Amino acid sequence: MIGPEINHRRSIRLKEYDYSSAGAYFVTVCTKDRRCFFGEIKSGEMGLNSAGQMIHSQWLEMAKRFENIALDKCVVMPNHFQGVIFIIDNECDKPVGAPLVGAPNGTDVRQRAGTRPAPTLGEIVGAFKSITTNEYIRGVKQHDWPSFPGKLWQRNYGACPERSRRERVIRDEDELNRIREYIIYNPVKWVDDEDNPKNWK
């Protein structure tokens, strides 16, 4: 029997949107119960601990695991991760959500297109969450990282900065640049962030 909690869960994914389609996406993944596992922010700068460094490195590894994606700006915060990801269209060989010139580090994303179907955003994020969970468990056993109850990550993923829009499909380069700026200055704004435990009532 499925309990009422599961019955009343609302999906934060956009209905009838093909998340394997080419485009740019802004993703936020939060730890379960927003527990702070990945470091501390001091004087507006994020200081990653070893767990936070693992999260960052595993995100970069996603570009090797999935040949049809390119990664852009990202940040590991004390209790969540945010990043921009491009999914490449095998047919047109460029992102639809953001212009080709918006690709990270001048990357010509057309060179990354392969013959296999592009992964869905859910598959990419799911792999990231699974891999980092396993790596974190290894850190708990081998390096005495703080243990987590149940799951490391929350069930879903969403998008910021507008919390009401739980998932962000980046529409153009102006929006891409605004999100890049948001990511860069996120640690500076941590003092007022609703994910900061000090701001919980």
CSV table of C-alpha atoms in Angstrom, one decimal:
chain,number,residue,atom,x,y,z
A,1,MET,CA,0.0,0.0,0.0
A,2,ILE,CA,1.3,3.4,-0.9
A,3,GLY,CA,1.3,5.8,2.0
A,4,PRO,CA,-0.3,9.3,1.8
A,5,GLU,CA,3.1,11.0,1.6
A,6,ILE,CA,3.8,9.3,-1.6
A,7,ASN,CA,0.3,9.8,-3.0
A,8,HIS,CA,0.5,13.5,-2.5
A,9,ARG,CA,4.0,14.2,-3.8
A,10,ARG,CA,3.9,16.8,-6.5
A,11,SER,CA,6.3,16.5,-9.4
A,12,ILE,CA,8.5,19.6,-9.9
A,13,ARG,CA,9.2,18.6,-13.5
A,14,LEU,CA,7.5,20.5,-16.3
A,15,LYS,CA,4.6,18.4,-17.8
A,16,GLU,CA,4.9,17.4,-21.5
A,17,TYR,CA,8.5,18.7,-21.7
A,18,ASP,CA,11.1,16.4,-23.3
A,19,TYR,CA,14.1,16.6,-21.0
A,20,SER,CA,16.2,14.7,-23.5
A,21,SER,CA,15.8,17.5,-26.0
A,22,ALA,CA,18.7,19.9,-26.7
A,23,GLY,CA,18.9,22.9,-24.5
A,24,ALA,CA,20.5,24.4,-21.5
A,25,TYR,CA,19.3,23.7,-18.0
A,26,PHE,CA,19.9,25.2,-14.5
A,27,VAL,CA,19.7,22.4,-11.9
A,28,THR,CA,19.8,22.5,-8.1
A,29,VAL,CA,20.2,19.4,-6.0
A,30,CYS,CA,19.7,19.7,-2.2
A,31,THR,CA,20.8,17.4,0.6
A,32,LYS,CA,18.1,15.6,2.5
A,33,ASP,CA,16.7,17.9,5.1
A,34,ARG,CA,19.2,20.5,3.9
A,35,ARG,CA,22.0,19.2,6.1
A,36,CYS,CA,25.3,20.9,5.6
A,37,PHE,CA,27.9,18.3,4.6
A,38,PHE,CA,30.1,20.0,2.0
A,39,GLY,CA,31.9,22.8,3.8
A,40,GLU,CA,31.5,26.3,5.2
A,41,ILE,CA,31.1,29.8,3.8
A,42,LYS,CA,33.3,32.4,5.5
A,43,SER,CA,33.6,36.0,4.4
A,44,GLY,CA,31.5,35.2,1.3
A,45,GLU,CA,33.7,32.4,0.1
A,46,MET,CA,32.8,28.7,0.0
A,47,GLY,CA,35.4,26.5,1.6
A,48,LEU,CA,34.9,23.0,0.4
A,49,ASN,CA,35.8,20.1,2.7
A,50,SER,CA,36.8,16.8,1.3
A,51,ALA,CA,33.2,15.8,0.7
A,52,GLY,CA,32.5,19.0,-1.1
A,53,GLN,CA,35.5,18.5,-3.3
A,54,MET,CA,34.2,15.0,-4.1
A,55,ILE,CA,30.8,16.5,-5.2
A,56,HIS,CA,32.5,19.0,-7.4
A,57,SER,CA,34.8,16.5,-9.1
A,58,GLN,CA,32.0,14.0,-9.7
A,59,TRP,CA,30.0,16.7,-11.4
A,60,LEU,CA,32.8,17.3,-13.8
A,61,GLU,CA,33.0,13.6,-14.4
A,62,MET,CA,29.5,13.7,-15.8
A,63,ALA,CA,30.8,15.2,-19.0
A,64,LYS,CA,32.9,12.1,-19.5
A,65,ARG,CA,30.1,9.7,-18.6
A,66,PHE,CA,27.6,11.3,-21.0
A,67,GLU,CA,29.0,12.2,-24.4
A,68,ASN,CA,26.1,14.5,-25.4
A,69,ILE,CA,26.4,17.0,-22.6
A,70,ALA,CA,28.6,20.0,-21.8
A,71,LEU,CA,28.9,21.6,-18.4
A,72,ASP,CA,29.0,25.3,-17.5
A,73,LYS,CA,29.2,27.2,-14.3
A,74,CYS,CA,28.6,25.3,-11.1
A,75,VAL,CA,28.9,25.8,-7.3
A,76,VAL,CA,28.9,23.5,-4.3
A,77,MET,CA,27.2,25.1,-1.4
A,78,PRO,CA,27.1,23.7,2.2
A,79,ASN,CA,23.9,21.8,1.6
A,80,HIS,CA,23.2,22.0,-2.1
A,81,PHE,CA,24.7,21.9,-5.5
A,82,GLN,CA,23.9,24.1,-8.5
A,83,GLY,CA,25.0,23.9,-12.1
A,84,VAL,CA,24.2,24.7,-15.7
A,85,ILE,CA,24.2,21.8,-18.1
A,86,PHE,CA,23.9,21.7,-21.9
A,87,ILE,CA,22.2,18.7,-23.6
A,88,ILE,CA,23.4,18.5,-27.2
A,89,ASP,CA,21.0,17.6,-30.1
A,90,ASN,CA,22.4,14.9,-32.3
A,91,GLU,CA,20.4,16.2,-35.3
A,92,CYS,CA,21.1,19.9,-35.2
A,93,ASP,CA,24.4,19.6,-33.1
A,94,LYS,CA,23.7,22.6,-30.9
A,95,PRO,CA,21.8,23.5,-27.8
A,96,VAL,CA,18.3,25.0,-28.4
A,97,GLY,CA,17.9,26.5,-25.0
A,98,ALA,CA,21.0,28.7,-25.4
A,99,PRO,CA,23.0,29.8,-28.4
A,100,LEU,CA,26.1,27.9,-29.4
A,101,VAL,CA,28.3,30.9,-28.4
A,102,GLY,CA,27.1,30.4,-24.8
A,103,ALA,CA,28.8,27.1,-24.5
A,104,PRO,CA,31.3,26.8,-21.6
A,105,ASN,CA,34.9,27.8,-22.0
A,106,GLY,CA,34.5,28.4,-25.7
A,107,THR,CA,33.7,24.7,-26.2
A,108,ASP,CA,32.4,23.9,-29.7
A,109,VAL,CA,29.6,21.6,-28.5
A,110,ARG,CA,29.1,20.4,-32.0
A,111,GLN,CA,32.2,18.3,-31.6
A,112,ARG,CA,30.6,16.5,-28.6
A,113,ALA,CA,27.5,15.2,-30.5
A,114,GLY,CA,27.5,11.5,-30.9
A,115,THR,CA,25.3,8.9,-32.5
A,116,ARG,CA,23.7,7.7,-29.3
A,117,PRO,CA,20.4,9.3,-28.1
A,118,ALA,CA,20.9,12.2,-25.7
A,119,PRO,CA,20.3,11.3,-22.1
A,120,THR,CA,17.4,12.9,-20.3
A,121,LEU,CA,18.1,15.5,-17.6
A,122,GLY,CA,16.7,13.1,-15.1
A,123,GLU,CA,19.1,10.4,-16.1
A,124,ILE,CA,22.1,12.7,-15.8
A,125,VAL,CA,21.0,14.1,-12.4
A,126,GLY,CA,20.1,10.6,-11.2
A,127,ALA,CA,23.5,9.3,-12.1
A,128,PHE,CA,25.2,12.2,-10.3
A,129,LYS,CA,23.1,11.7,-7.1
A,130,SER,CA,23.8,7.9,-7.2
A,131,ILE,CA,27.5,8.2,-7.7
A,132,THR,CA,28.0,10.9,-5.2
A,133,THR,CA,25.9,9.0,-2.6
A,134,ASN,CA,28.1,5.9,-3.0
A,135,GLU,CA,31.3,8.0,-2.8
A,136,TYR,CA,30.0,9.8,0.3
A,137,ILE,CA,29.2,6.4,1.9
A,138,ARG,CA,32.8,5.4,1.2
A,139,GLY,CA,34.0,8.6,2.8
A,140,VAL,CA,31.9,7.9,5.9
A,141,LYS,CA,33.6,4.5,6.2
A,142,GLN,CA,37.1,5.5,5.3
A,143,HIS,CA,37.4,9.1,6.3
A,144,ASP,CA,34.9,9.6,9.1
A,145,TRP,CA,32.7,12.0,7.1
A,146,PRO,CA,29.4,12.8,9.0
A,147,SER,CA,26.9,10.1,8.3
A,148,PHE,CA,23.5,10.9,6.8
A,149,PRO,CA,20.1,9.5,7.8
A,150,GLY,CA,18.3,7.6,5.0
A,151,LYS,CA,19.4,9.4,1.8
A,152,LEU,CA,22.1,12.0,1.0
A,153,TRP,CA,20.0,13.9,-1.5
A,154,GLN,CA,16.4,15.0,-1.6
A,155,ARG,CA,14.1,13.0,-3.9
A,156,ASN,CA,13.8,15.6,-6.6
A,157,TYR,CA,15.9,18.4,-8.1
A,158,GLY,CA,14.8,21.9,-8.9
A,159,ALA,CA,16.0,25.2,-10.1
A,160,CYS,CA,16.9,28.6,-8.7
A,161,PRO,CA,16.9,31.5,-8.1
A,162,GLU,CA,13.1,31.8,-8.3
A,163,ARG,CA,12.0,29.1,-5.9
A,164,SER,CA,8.5,29.2,-7.3
A,165,ARG,CA,9.9,28.0,-10.7
A,166,ARG,CA,11.1,24.6,-9.6
A,167,GLU,CA,12.9,23.7,-12.8
A,168,ARG,CA,14.6,26.1,-15.2
A,169,VAL,CA,14.9,25.7,-18.9
A,170,ILE,CA,17.3,28.4,-20.0
A,171,ARG,CA,15.7,30.2,-22.9
A,172,ASP,CA,18.4,32.5,-24.2
A,173,GLU,CA,22.0,33.8,-23.6
A,174,ASP,CA,20.8,36.7,-21.5
A,175,GLU,CA,19.2,34.4,-19.1
A,176,LEU,CA,22.2,32.1,-19.2
A,177,ASN,CA,24.5,35.0,-18.2
A,178,ARG,CA,22.1,36.0,-15.4
A,179,ILE,CA,22.2,32.5,-14.0
A,180,ARG,CA,26.0,32.3,-14.4
A,181,GLU,CA,26.2,35.5,-12.3
A,182,TYR,CA,23.8,34.1,-9.7
A,183,ILE,CA,26.0,31.0,-9.4
A,184,ILE,CA,29.2,33.0,-9.1
A,185,TYR,CA,27.8,35.2,-6.3
A,186,ASN,CA,25.8,32.5,-4.5
A,187,PRO,CA,28.3,32.1,-1.6
A,188,VAL,CA,28.3,35.9,-1.1
A,189,LYS,CA,24.5,35.8,-0.6
A,190,TRP,CA,24.5,32.8,1.7
A,191,VAL,CA,23.9,34.9,4.7
A,192,ASP,CA,20.4,35.6,3.3
A,193,ASP,CA,19.8,32.3,1.6
A,194,GLU,CA,16.7,30.4,2.6
A,195,ASP,CA,18.8,27.2,2.5
A,196,ASN,CA,21.1,28.6,5.2
A,197,PRO,CA,20.1,26.9,8.5
A,198,LYS,CA,20.6,30.1,10.4
A,199,ASN,CA,17.6,31.6,8.5
A,200,TRP,CA,15.2,28.8,9.5
A,201,LYS,CA,12.5,29.7,11.8
